């Protein structure tokens, strides 16, 4: 009987050893016991974030999602969106359920106004102490009751130094420069696109009159003839591959692209630009609010914040994370601009319902203006084609004349 019991125990031990063991988290956290409360309870959360916007281990850095799952036992279902407008539409329709989303400031303001977000329980987010005080009472979330800053940055112009003349740099006018017909990319979301047009015209990026939007709309229509494509994440392939010369985009992504293509550079236009914050929020109706707050707290761990900032390239509002980062990174004037640049920036604020509706309608007008503007495009293309044909024929004629002259010359004897 003892022998059988021993054999049974030995067999059970062998089976246990054969089973895969749960991964052990390697990240150092401030309070390991805090993260144990949901282990073994079969809890999962749905996280919805921008594309390429969390450290995933692909650059030999931290895989943030895997580390959180190993530390807490909480399963993370992670998906991405491309624009704030896309995210807003999904939440507003009620057709999707998310526990954590990370929109931009102006979208957060709108969601707060429309009752779409849960107030956060900061007892469950003790790492808020790591966030710089300057980010704790933001204009888009007075009192900071609904959001926790994740990243921040500016918008500028990324360009190919081999395709763009240096004397053309410095202003938003570059995006309207006819010299670069077909080489210009533009934002495919209305808030960023209108902000650029408004700033170029000397207006605030937060319009208060429809006349300002009308002027910006006309400007964007004029620009459309020059635009190769309206893009978001598609910008990476186009700029890295030399398919386009110029694009407005976010500083953090510009840093990433510049690291991959040394021909790319970046500037903040002299007229000023948008300074944005992306922040973690919890939508109303989230099924696992406390677990969602645990995930947000994890994002604020110093090692995690540093890993995300270094991978994404965006600026971090996390003071504890900045202390762990390479001084060369935190000293980069693109990621952490000097005061002179910051002074010319504006945060987006929530527009009135009337202005939001007007912007949406006018953006549709811009995108559907192909027919009206094709009357200019066709003649221009015809002129270009005629000019090219004439040039080719002249070149051929010159070569034939040159060849005849050489053929008629007497051959010299040595």
mmCIF file of C-alpha atoms in Angstrom:
data_model
loop_
_atom_site.group_PDB
_atom_site.id
_atom_site.type_symbol
_atom_site.label_atom_id
_atom_site.label_comp_id
_atom_site.label_asym_id
_atom_site.label_seq_id
_atom_site.Cartn_x
_atom_site.Cartn_y
_atom_site.Cartn_z
ATOM 1 C CA UNK A 1 0.000 0.000 0.000
ATOM 2 C CA UNK A 2 2.837 2.452 0.862
ATOM 3 C CA UNK A 3 4.528 1.641 -2.432
ATOM 4 C CA UNK A 4 1.353 2.411 -4.421
ATOM 5 C CA UNK A 5 0.870 5.686 -2.520
ATOM 6 C CA UNK A 6 4.473 6.656 -3.238
ATOM 7 C CA UNK A 7 4.051 5.832 -6.928
ATOM 8 C CA UNK A 8 0.850 7.899 -7.034
ATOM 9 C CA UNK A 9 2.562 10.878 -5.413
ATOM 10 C CA UNK A 10 5.518 10.554 -7.750
ATOM 11 C CA UNK A 11 3.220 10.439 -10.774
ATOM 12 C CA UNK A 12 1.295 13.509 -9.567
ATOM 13 C CA UNK A 13 4.550 15.396 -9.041
ATOM 14 C CA UNK A 14 5.720 14.473 -12.533
ATOM 15 C CA UNK A 15 2.452 15.725 -14.036
ATOM 16 C CA UNK A 16 2.723 19.006 -12.157
ATOM 17 C CA UNK A 17 6.269 19.498 -13.386
ATOM 18 C CA UNK A 18 5.104 18.846 -16.943
ATOM 19 C CA UNK A 19 2.476 21.617 -16.767
ATOM 20 C CA UNK A 20 3.560 25.122 -17.888
ATOM 21 C CA UNK A 21 4.214 27.390 -14.941
ATOM 22 C CA UNK A 22 2.719 30.879 -14.881
ATOM 23 C CA UNK A 23 5.137 33.577 -16.033
ATOM 24 C CA UNK A 24 6.834 35.548 -13.316
ATOM 25 C CA UNK A 25 6.856 39.327 -13.609
ATOM 26 C CA UNK A 26 10.290 40.889 -13.812
ATOM 27 C CA UNK A 27 9.306 44.518 -13.394
ATOM 28 C CA UNK A 28 10.003 46.128 -10.031
ATOM 29 C CA UNK A 29 6.848 47.700 -8.574
ATOM 30 C CA UNK A 30 6.279 49.907 -5.565
ATOM 31 C CA UNK A 31 3.817 47.578 -3.767
ATOM 32 C CA UNK A 32 3.785 43.937 -5.012
ATOM 33 C CA UNK A 33 0.994 42.958 -2.588
ATOM 34 C CA UNK A 34 -1.339 45.524 -4.177
ATOM 35 C CA UNK A 35 -1.283 43.602 -7.451
ATOM 36 C CA UNK A 36 -2.308 40.242 -5.922
ATOM 37 C CA UNK A 37 -5.988 40.942 -5.202
ATOM 38 C CA UNK A 38 -7.369 39.521 -8.466
ATOM 39 C CA UNK A 39 -5.005 36.591 -8.926
ATOM 40 C CA UNK A 40 -6.852 33.322 -9.521
ATOM 41 C CA UNK A 41 -10.217 35.079 -9.953
ATOM 42 C CA UNK A 42 -10.396 34.742 -13.746
ATOM 43 C CA UNK A 43 -10.574 38.505 -14.281
ATOM 44 C CA UNK A 44 -9.966 40.115 -17.663
ATOM 45 C CA UNK A 45 -10.015 43.703 -18.904
ATOM 46 C CA UNK A 46 -10.416 45.235 -22.357
ATOM 47 C CA UNK A 47 -7.847 47.933 -23.143
ATOM 48 C CA UNK A 48 -8.233 50.129 -26.249
ATOM 49 C CA UNK A 49 -5.247 52.270 -27.233
ATOM 50 C CA UNK A 50 -3.602 53.971 -30.199
ATOM 51 C CA UNK A 51 -1.524 51.801 -32.540
ATOM 52 C CA UNK A 52 2.157 51.407 -31.639
ATOM 53 C CA UNK A 53 1.456 53.102 -28.310
ATOM 54 C CA UNK A 54 2.722 50.734 -25.620
ATOM 55 C CA UNK A 55 6.041 48.973 -25.148
ATOM 56 C CA UNK A 56 5.568 45.448 -26.498
ATOM 57 C CA UNK A 57 9.063 43.994 -26.164
ATOM 58 C CA UNK A 58 9.763 44.143 -29.891
ATOM 59 C CA UNK A 59 12.796 46.383 -29.323
ATOM 60 C CA UNK A 60 14.147 44.143 -26.534
ATOM 61 C CA UNK A 61 12.444 46.409 -24.026
ATOM 62 C CA UNK A 62 9.589 45.603 -21.686
ATOM 63 C CA UNK A 63 6.453 43.816 -22.856
ATOM 64 C CA UNK A 64 4.114 45.857 -20.665
ATOM 65 C CA UNK A 65 0.977 43.773 -21.235
ATOM 66 C CA UNK A 66 2.774 40.498 -20.501
ATOM 67 C CA UNK A 67 4.382 41.950 -17.378
ATOM 68 C CA UNK A 68 1.017 43.141 -16.074
ATOM 69 C CA UNK A 69 -0.611 39.772 -16.735
ATOM 70 C CA UNK A 70 2.235 37.932 -14.997
ATOM 71 C CA UNK A 71 2.171 40.290 -12.026
ATOM 72 C CA UNK A 72 -1.604 40.308 -11.493
ATOM 73 C CA UNK A 73 -3.084 37.235 -13.139
ATOM 74 C CA UNK A 74 -5.450 39.570 -15.013
ATOM 75 C CA UNK A 75 -5.922 38.814 -18.705
ATOM 76 C CA UNK A 76 -5.654 41.871 -20.973
ATOM 77 C CA UNK A 77 -7.559 41.948 -24.251
ATOM 78 C CA UNK A 78 -5.688 44.663 -26.118
ATOM 79 C CA UNK A 79 -6.992 46.407 -29.255
ATOM 80 C CA UNK A 80 -6.155 49.644 -31.073
ATOM 81 C CA UNK A 81 -7.808 52.617 -32.767
ATOM 82 C CA UNK A 82 -6.499 55.160 -35.273
ATOM 83 C CA UNK A 83 -8.226 58.445 -34.346
ATOM 84 C CA UNK A 84 -10.075 60.040 -31.456
ATOM 85 C CA UNK A 85 -13.125 60.320 -33.664
ATOM 86 C CA UNK A 86 -13.083 56.571 -34.332
ATOM 87 C CA UNK A 87 -12.816 55.849 -30.603
ATOM 88 C CA UNK A 88 -15.604 58.290 -29.739
ATOM 89 C CA UNK A 89 -17.944 56.729 -32.310
ATOM 90 C CA UNK A 90 -17.329 53.237 -30.907
ATOM 91 C CA UNK A 91 -18.016 54.317 -27.343
ATOM 92 C CA UNK A 92 -21.030 56.416 -28.297
ATOM 93 C CA UNK A 93 -22.655 53.598 -30.250
ATOM 94 C CA UNK A 94 -22.531 51.314 -27.220
ATOM 95 C CA UNK A 95 -21.441 48.483 -29.475
ATOM 96 C CA UNK A 96 -18.107 47.968 -27.716
ATOM 97 C CA UNK A 97 -17.160 47.452 -24.090
ATOM 98 C CA UNK A 98 -13.822 48.723 -22.842
ATOM 99 C CA UNK A 99 -12.357 49.002 -19.359
ATOM 100 C CA UNK A 100 -9.490 51.366 -20.217
ATOM 101 C CA UNK A 101 -9.128 53.699 -23.196
ATOM 102 C CA UNK A 102 -6.447 56.313 -23.885
ATOM 103 C CA UNK A 103 -7.852 59.234 -25.907
ATOM 104 C CA UNK A 104 -6.496 62.748 -26.350
ATOM 105 C CA UNK A 105 -7.367 65.755 -24.232
ATOM 106 C CA UNK A 106 -10.124 67.304 -26.344
ATOM 107 C CA UNK A 107 -11.864 63.943 -26.754
ATOM 108 C CA UNK A 108 -11.722 63.438 -22.983
ATOM 109 C CA UNK A 109 -13.329 66.854 -22.434
ATOM 110 C CA UNK A 110 -16.157 65.911 -24.781
ATOM 111 C CA UNK A 111 -16.661 62.533 -23.118
ATOM 112 C CA UNK A 112 -16.785 64.126 -19.668
ATOM 113 C CA UNK A 113 -19.350 66.669 -20.874
ATOM 114 C CA UNK A 114 -21.511 63.887 -22.326
ATOM 115 C CA UNK A 115 -21.305 61.685 -19.222
ATOM 116 C CA UNK A 116 -19.336 58.932 -20.939
ATOM 117 C CA UNK A 117 -16.588 58.464 -18.314
ATOM 118 C CA UNK A 118 -16.399 57.084 -14.778
ATOM 119 C CA UNK A 119 -14.859 59.145 -11.991
ATOM 120 C CA UNK A 120 -11.668 57.422 -10.871
ATOM 121 C CA UNK A 121 -11.070 56.073 -7.373
ATOM 122 C CA UNK A 122 -7.556 57.291 -6.699
ATOM 123 C CA UNK A 123 -7.236 55.025 -3.676
ATOM 124 C CA UNK A 124 -6.739 52.370 -6.345
ATOM 125 C CA UNK A 125 -4.180 54.493 -8.216
ATOM 126 C CA UNK A 126 -1.548 55.339 -5.560
ATOM 127 C CA UNK A 127 1.119 55.869 -8.235
ATOM 128 C CA UNK A 128 -0.553 59.111 -9.240
ATOM 129 C CA UNK A 129 2.095 60.621 -6.937
ATOM 130 C CA UNK A 130 4.610 60.013 -9.756
ATOM 131 C CA UNK A 131 2.862 62.401 -12.150
ATOM 132 C CA UNK A 132 4.279 65.919 -12.429
ATOM 133 C CA UNK A 133 2.110 68.450 -10.611
ATOM 134 C CA UNK A 134 1.754 70.522 -13.787
ATOM 135 C CA UNK A 135 -0.384 67.746 -15.310
ATOM 136 C CA UNK A 136 -2.729 67.163 -12.356
ATOM 137 C CA UNK A 137 -5.365 69.848 -12.967
ATOM 138 C CA UNK A 138 -5.666 69.913 -16.760
ATOM 139 C CA UNK A 139 -7.900 72.245 -18.736
ATOM 140 C CA UNK A 140 -9.645 69.276 -20.357
ATOM 141 C CA UNK A 141 -10.444 67.640 -16.979
ATOM 142 C CA UNK A 142 -10.675 70.292 -14.234
ATOM 143 C CA UNK A 143 -9.668 68.735 -10.938
ATOM 144 C CA UNK A 144 -8.340 65.652 -12.723
ATOM 145 C CA UNK A 145 -11.269 63.470 -11.599
ATOM 146 C CA UNK A 146 -11.649 61.378 -14.749
ATOM 147 C CA UNK A 147 -8.210 60.921 -16.286
ATOM 148 C CA UNK A 148 -4.575 60.043 -15.639
ATOM 149 C CA UNK A 149 -1.927 61.470 -18.025
ATOM 150 C CA UNK A 150 -0.116 58.869 -20.112
ATOM 151 C CA UNK A 151 1.990 60.867 -22.591
ATOM 152 C CA UNK A 152 2.249 64.377 -23.999
ATOM 153 C CA UNK A 153 3.820 66.038 -26.979
ATOM 154 C CA UNK A 154 3.617 68.606 -29.744
ATOM 155 C CA UNK A 155 2.638 68.585 -33.408
ATOM 156 C CA UNK A 156 5.140 69.670 -36.042
ATOM 157 C CA UNK A 157 6.337 68.943 -39.555
ATOM 158 C CA UNK A 158 8.448 65.936 -40.493
ATOM 159 C CA UNK A 159 10.225 66.218 -43.831
ATOM 160 C CA UNK A 160 12.770 64.494 -46.027
ATOM 161 C CA UNK A 161 15.959 66.554 -46.172
ATOM 162 C CA UNK A 162 16.815 65.086 -49.603
ATOM 163 C CA UNK A 163 13.495 66.228 -51.090
ATOM 164 C CA UNK A 164 12.773 69.558 -49.360
ATOM 165 C CA UNK A 165 14.796 72.759 -49.775
ATOM 166 C CA UNK A 166 16.031 74.249 -46.520
ATOM 167 C CA UNK A 167 14.857 77.756 -47.428
ATOM 168 C CA UNK A 168 11.247 76.487 -47.477
ATOM 169 C CA UNK A 169 11.286 75.391 -43.822
ATOM 170 C CA UNK A 170 9.967 77.154 -40.709
ATOM 171 C CA UNK A 171 6.278 77.763 -41.350
ATOM 172 C CA UNK A 172 3.038 75.843 -41.815
ATOM 173 C CA UNK A 173 3.165 77.364 -45.317
ATOM 174 C CA UNK A 174 5.355 74.414 -46.316
ATOM 175 C CA UNK A 175 2.218 72.252 -46.422
ATOM 176 C CA UNK A 176 0.751 74.638 -49.016
ATOM 177 C CA UNK A 177 3.912 75.010 -51.108
ATOM 178 C CA UNK A 178 3.079 74.219 -54.760
ATOM 179 C CA UNK A 179 6.677 73.135 -55.351
ATOM 180 C CA UNK A 180 5.853 69.901 -53.523
ATOM 181 C CA UNK A 181 2.716 68.948 -55.479
ATOM 182 C CA UNK A 182 1.915 65.301 -54.762
ATOM 183 C CA UNK A 183 4.611 65.006 -52.083
ATOM 184 C CA UNK A 184 2.571 66.308 -49.124
ATOM 185 C CA UNK A 185 0.675 64.193 -46.580
ATOM 186 C CA UNK A 186 -2.041 65.598 -44.321
ATOM 187 C CA UNK A 187 -3.842 64.473 -41.176
ATOM 188 C CA UNK A 188 -6.959 62.427 -41.873
ATOM 189 C CA UNK A 189 -8.729 63.657 -38.731
ATOM 190 C CA UNK A 190 -10.552 67.004 -38.694
ATOM 191 C CA UNK A 191 -9.362 68.430 -35.375
ATOM 192 C CA UNK A 192 -5.667 68.243 -36.258
ATOM 193 C CA UNK A 193 -6.180 69.298 -39.877
ATOM 194 C CA UNK A 194 -8.300 72.331 -38.976
ATOM 195 C CA UNK A 195 -5.896 73.267 -36.179
ATOM 196 C CA UNK A 196 -3.049 73.601 -38.670
ATOM 197 C CA UNK A 197 -5.109 75.630 -41.144
ATOM 198 C CA UNK A 198 -6.420 77.888 -38.382
ATOM 199 C CA UNK A 199 -2.978 78.505 -36.882
ATOM 200 C CA UNK A 200 -1.518 79.264 -40.310
ATOM 201 C CA UNK A 201 -4.232 81.901 -40.788
ATOM 202 C CA UNK A 202 -3.472 83.502 -37.432
ATOM 203 C CA UNK A 203 -6.468 82.095 -35.560
ATOM 204 C CA UNK A 204 -6.630 80.048 -32.387
ATOM 205 C CA UNK A 205 -6.734 76.279 -32.789
ATOM 206 C CA UNK A 206 -9.956 76.419 -30.774
ATOM 207 C CA UNK A 207 -12.306 78.349 -33.091
ATOM 208 C CA UNK A 208 -15.264 80.234 -31.665
ATOM 209 C CA UNK A 209 -16.827 81.574 -34.889
ATOM 210 C CA UNK A 210 -17.959 79.755 -38.013
ATOM 211 C CA UNK A 211 -16.233 82.427 -40.102
ATOM 212 C CA UNK A 212 -12.890 81.159 -38.811
ATOM 213 C CA UNK A 213 -13.817 77.599 -39.778
ATOM 214 C CA UNK A 214 -14.942 78.783 -43.205
ATOM 215 C CA UNK A 215 -11.581 80.444 -43.826
ATOM 216 C CA UNK A 216 -9.797 77.274 -42.690
ATOM 217 C CA UNK A 217 -12.050 75.144 -44.911
ATOM 218 C CA UNK A 218 -11.226 77.233 -47.964
ATOM 219 C CA UNK A 219 -7.533 76.944 -47.089
ATOM 220 C CA UNK A 220 -7.763 73.157 -46.755
ATOM 221 C CA UNK A 221 -9.551 72.970 -50.099
ATOM 222 C CA UNK A 222 -6.740 74.950 -51.699
ATOM 223 C CA UNK A 223 -4.241 72.565 -50.126
ATOM 224 C CA UNK A 224 -6.064 69.465 -51.305
ATOM 225 C CA UNK A 225 -4.741 69.802 -54.831
ATOM 226 C CA UNK A 226 -1.218 69.364 -53.448
ATOM 227 C CA UNK A 227 -1.975 66.501 -51.050
ATOM 228 C CA UNK A 228 -0.897 62.981 -51.949
ATOM 229 C CA UNK A 229 -2.957 61.341 -49.191
ATOM 230 C CA UNK A 230 -4.722 61.948 -45.886
ATOM 231 C CA UNK A 231 -3.118 59.615 -43.355
ATOM 232 C CA UNK A 232 -2.642 58.578 -39.770
ATOM 233 C CA UNK A 233 -0.494 55.487 -39.111
ATOM 234 C CA UNK A 234 0.093 55.125 -42.877
ATOM 235 C CA UNK A 235 2.567 57.977 -42.524
ATOM 236 C CA UNK A 236 5.254 55.598 -41.280
ATOM 237 C CA UNK A 237 5.508 53.569 -44.490
ATOM 238 C CA UNK A 238 5.221 56.611 -46.726
ATOM 239 C CA UNK A 239 7.818 58.777 -44.988
ATOM 240 C CA UNK A 240 10.234 55.954 -44.209
ATOM 241 C CA UNK A 241 10.053 54.689 -47.784
ATOM 242 C CA UNK A 242 10.529 58.107 -49.377
ATOM 243 C CA UNK A 243 7.058 57.984 -50.943
ATOM 244 C CA UNK A 244 6.293 61.476 -49.628
ATOM 245 C CA UNK A 245 8.416 64.481 -48.683
ATOM 246 C CA UNK A 246 6.409 66.370 -46.059
ATOM 247 C CA UNK A 247 3.830 65.592 -43.358
ATOM 248 C CA UNK A 248 2.490 67.110 -40.163
ATOM 249 C CA UNK A 249 2.620 64.656 -37.281
ATOM 250 C CA UNK A 250 3.236 64.100 -33.605
ATOM 251 C CA UNK A 251 6.730 64.694 -32.227
ATOM 252 C CA UNK A 252 7.034 61.253 -30.654
ATOM 253 C CA UNK A 253 6.338 59.499 -33.939
ATOM 254 C CA UNK A 254 8.688 61.876 -35.731
ATOM 255 C CA UNK A 255 11.479 60.777 -33.380
ATOM 256 C CA UNK A 256 10.737 57.133 -34.175
ATOM 257 C CA UNK A 257 10.762 57.752 -37.922
ATOM 258 C CA UNK A 258 13.945 59.805 -37.752
ATOM 259 C CA UNK A 259 15.676 56.940 -35.943
ATOM 260 C CA UNK A 260 14.729 54.616 -38.812
ATOM 261 C CA UNK A 261 15.533 56.998 -41.663
ATOM 262 C CA UNK A 262 18.439 59.471 -41.239
ATOM 263 C CA UNK A 263 17.147 61.575 -44.159
ATOM 264 C CA UNK A 264 14.147 62.697 -42.073
ATOM 265 C CA UNK A 265 14.070 65.783 -39.862
ATOM 266 C CA UNK A 266 11.457 67.778 -37.925
ATOM 267 C CA UNK A 267 10.543 71.319 -36.946
ATOM 268 C CA UNK A 268 7.818 73.100 -35.000
ATOM 269 C CA UNK A 269 6.347 75.885 -37.190
ATOM 270 C CA UNK A 270 6.994 79.452 -36.120
ATOM 271 C CA UNK A 271 3.268 80.286 -35.956
ATOM 272 C CA UNK A 272 2.866 77.886 -33.016
ATOM 273 C CA UNK A 273 1.272 74.500 -32.640
ATOM 274 C CA UNK A 274 -0.826 72.109 -30.578
ATOM 275 C CA UNK A 275 0.448 70.650 -27.320
ATOM 276 C CA UNK A 276 -1.524 67.549 -26.457
ATOM 277 C CA UNK A 277 -1.945 65.076 -23.636
ATOM 278 C CA UNK A 278 -3.165 61.515 -24.053
ATOM 279 C CA UNK A 279 -4.615 60.120 -20.851
ATOM 280 C CA UNK A 280 -6.075 56.880 -19.492
ATOM 281 C CA UNK A 281 -9.798 56.931 -18.703
ATOM 282 C CA UNK A 282 -12.502 54.400 -17.836
ATOM 283 C CA UNK A 283 -15.729 54.464 -19.879
ATOM 284 C CA UNK A 284 -19.095 54.374 -18.127
ATOM 285 C CA UNK A 285 -20.286 50.782 -17.897
ATOM 286 C CA UNK A 286 -16.808 49.230 -17.645
ATOM 287 C CA UNK A 287 -17.231 45.725 -16.257
ATOM 288 C CA UNK A 288 -14.039 45.641 -14.210
ATOM 289 C CA UNK A 289 -13.423 49.169 -12.964
ATOM 290 C CA UNK A 290 -11.152 48.236 -10.051
ATOM 291 C CA UNK A 291 -9.004 46.000 -12.248
ATOM 292 C CA UNK A 292 -8.920 48.812 -14.812
ATOM 293 C CA UNK A 293 -7.637 51.188 -12.133
ATOM 294 C CA UNK A 294 -4.976 48.625 -11.270
ATOM 295 C CA UNK A 295 -3.858 48.627 -14.907
ATOM 296 C CA UNK A 296 -3.699 52.440 -14.914
ATOM 297 C CA UNK A 297 -1.665 52.323 -11.690
ATOM 298 C CA UNK A 298 0.718 49.854 -13.342
ATOM 299 C CA UNK A 299 1.259 52.262 -16.240
ATOM 300 C CA UNK A 300 2.478 54.786 -13.653
ATOM 301 C CA UNK A 301 5.150 52.492 -12.189
ATOM 302 C CA UNK A 302 8.515 54.188 -12.847
ATOM 303 C CA UNK A 303 10.005 51.300 -14.859
ATOM 304 C CA UNK A 304 6.828 50.911 -16.899
ATOM 305 C CA UNK A 305 6.520 54.631 -17.590
ATOM 306 C CA UNK A 306 10.155 54.776 -18.691
ATOM 307 C CA UNK A 307 9.784 51.720 -20.947
ATOM 308 C CA UNK A 308 6.676 53.166 -22.603
ATOM 309 C CA UNK A 309 8.216 56.610 -23.125
ATOM 310 C CA UNK A 310 11.397 55.149 -24.623
ATOM 311 C CA UNK A 311 9.476 52.794 -26.924
ATOM 312 C CA UNK A 312 6.808 55.258 -28.089
ATOM 313 C CA UNK A 313 9.087 58.278 -28.302
ATOM 314 C CA UNK A 314 6.462 60.561 -26.788
ATOM 315 C CA UNK A 315 7.143 62.723 -23.757
ATOM 316 C CA UNK A 316 6.364 61.400 -20.288
ATOM 317 C CA UNK A 317 4.491 63.312 -17.560
ATOM 318 C CA UNK A 318 5.868 60.793 -15.031
ATOM 319 C CA UNK A 319 8.661 62.384 -12.981
ATOM 320 C CA UNK A 320 9.721 59.066 -11.463
ATOM 321 C CA UNK A 321 10.015 57.542 -14.938
ATOM 322 C CA UNK A 322 12.079 60.464 -16.227
ATOM 323 C CA UNK A 323 14.663 59.830 -13.499
ATOM 324 C CA UNK A 324 15.275 56.348 -14.963
ATOM 325 C CA UNK A 325 15.582 57.468 -18.567
ATOM 326 C CA UNK A 326 18.694 58.255 -20.592
ATOM 327 C CA UNK A 327 19.555 61.984 -20.252
ATOM 328 C CA UNK A 328 20.084 62.037 -24.016
ATOM 329 C CA UNK A 329 16.386 61.161 -24.430
ATOM 330 C CA UNK A 330 15.044 63.581 -21.816
ATOM 331 C CA UNK A 331 17.310 66.292 -23.228
ATOM 332 C CA UNK A 332 15.980 65.902 -26.780
ATOM 333 C CA UNK A 333 14.396 69.273 -27.739
ATOM 334 C CA UNK A 334 11.868 67.518 -29.981
ATOM 335 C CA UNK A 335 10.494 65.390 -27.142
ATOM 336 C CA UNK A 336 10.985 67.989 -24.422
ATOM 337 C CA UNK A 337 10.857 71.372 -26.204
ATOM 338 C CA UNK A 338 12.421 74.529 -24.762
ATOM 339 C CA UNK A 339 10.246 77.179 -23.117
ATOM 340 C CA UNK A 340 10.230 79.305 -26.265
ATOM 341 C CA UNK A 341 8.428 76.567 -28.171
ATOM 342 C CA UNK A 342 6.080 75.682 -25.312
ATOM 343 C CA UNK A 343 5.003 79.316 -25.003
ATOM 344 C CA UNK A 344 3.627 79.191 -28.557
ATOM 345 C CA UNK A 345 1.583 76.021 -28.020
ATOM 346 C CA UNK A 346 -2.136 75.621 -27.379
ATOM 347 C CA UNK A 347 -4.095 72.812 -25.787
ATOM 348 C CA UNK A 348 -7.247 71.737 -27.545
ATOM 349 C CA UNK A 349 -10.371 72.478 -25.529
ATOM 350 C CA UNK A 350 -13.859 71.118 -25.995
ATOM 351 C CA UNK A 351 -15.647 72.966 -28.776
ATOM 352 C CA UNK A 352 -19.269 73.975 -28.432
ATOM 353 C CA UNK A 353 -21.756 71.500 -29.976
ATOM 354 C CA UNK A 354 -22.430 74.026 -32.729
ATOM 355 C CA UNK A 355 -18.735 74.399 -33.564
ATOM 356 C CA UNK A 356 -18.150 70.634 -33.448
ATOM 357 C CA UNK A 357 -21.039 70.062 -35.847
ATOM 358 C CA UNK A 358 -19.817 72.821 -38.147
ATOM 359 C CA UNK A 359 -16.290 71.381 -38.161
ATOM 360 C CA UNK A 360 -17.579 67.894 -39.007
ATOM 361 C CA UNK A 361 -19.699 69.254 -41.868
ATOM 362 C CA UNK A 362 -16.876 71.373 -43.261
ATOM 363 C CA UNK A 363 -14.414 68.481 -43.016
ATOM 364 C CA UNK A 364 -16.819 66.401 -45.113
ATOM 365 C CA UNK A 365 -16.895 69.333 -47.534
ATOM 366 C CA UNK A 366 -13.090 69.303 -47.749
ATOM 367 C CA UNK A 367 -12.911 65.559 -48.367
ATOM 368 C CA UNK A 368 -15.659 65.639 -51.000
ATOM 369 C CA UNK A 369 -14.223 68.587 -52.915
ATOM 370 C CA UNK A 370 -12.481 66.425 -55.551
ATOM 371 C CA UNK A 371 -14.878 67.275 -58.353
ATOM 372 C CA UNK A 372 -14.742 71.006 -57.750
ATOM 373 C CA UNK A 373 -10.972 71.039 -57.740
ATOM 374 C CA UNK A 374 -10.341 68.498 -60.494
ATOM 375 C CA UNK A 375 -10.978 71.307 -63.028
ATOM 376 C CA UNK A 376 -7.621 72.728 -61.940
ATOM 377 C CA UNK A 377 -5.827 69.409 -61.599
ATOM 378 C CA UNK A 378 -6.538 68.191 -65.142
ATOM 379 C CA UNK A 379 -5.151 71.294 -66.916
ATOM 380 C CA UNK A 380 -2.103 71.301 -64.673
ATOM 381 C CA UNK A 381 -1.406 67.641 -65.369
ATOM 382 C CA UNK A 382 -1.900 68.252 -69.105
ATOM 383 C CA UNK A 383 0.562 71.143 -69.016
ATOM 384 C CA UNK A 384 3.073 68.989 -67.152
ATOM 385 C CA UNK A 385 2.616 66.201 -69.699
ATOM 386 C CA UNK A 386 2.996 68.617 -72.640
ATOM 387 C CA UNK A 387 6.092 70.175 -71.080
ATOM 388 C CA UNK A 388 7.599 66.745 -70.518
ATOM 389 C CA UNK A 389 6.836 65.716 -74.106
ATOM 390 C CA UNK A 390 8.365 68.885 -75.524
ATOM 391 C CA UNK A 391 11.463 68.439 -73.368
ATOM 392 C CA UNK A 392 11.893 64.842 -74.501
ATOM 393 C CA UNK A 393 11.481 65.758 -78.172
ATOM 394 C CA UNK A 394 13.956 68.622 -77.875
ATOM 395 C CA UNK A 395 16.453 66.320 -76.189
ATOM 396 C CA UNK A 396 16.057 63.691 -78.905
ATOM 397 C CA UNK A 397 16.467 66.317 -81.644
ATOM 398 C CA UNK A 398 19.612 67.666 -79.996
ATOM 399 C CA UNK A 399 21.102 64.161 -79.702
ATOM 400 C CA UNK A 400 20.388 63.394 -83.380
ATOM 401 C CA UNK A 401 21.995 66.676 -84.472
ATOM 402 C CA UNK A 402 25.007 65.987 -82.282
ATOM 403 C CA UNK A 403 25.366 62.446 -83.688
ATOM 404 C CA UNK A 404 25.223 63.769 -87.272
ATOM 405 C CA UNK A 405 27.889 66.365 -86.520
ATOM 406 C CA UNK A 406 30.173 63.708 -85.115
ATOM 407 C CA UNK A 407 29.514 61.451 -88.125
ATOM 408 C CA UNK A 408 30.385 64.221 -90.611
ATOM 409 C CA UNK A 409 33.696 65.108 -88.956
ATOM 410 C CA UNK A 410 36.827 63.858 -90.788
ATOM 411 C CA UNK A 411 38.753 61.119 -88.994
ATOM 412 C CA UNK A 412 42.214 62.246 -87.880
ATOM 413 C CA UNK A 413 45.145 59.973 -88.646
ATOM 414 C CA UNK A 414 47.651 59.315 -86.007
#
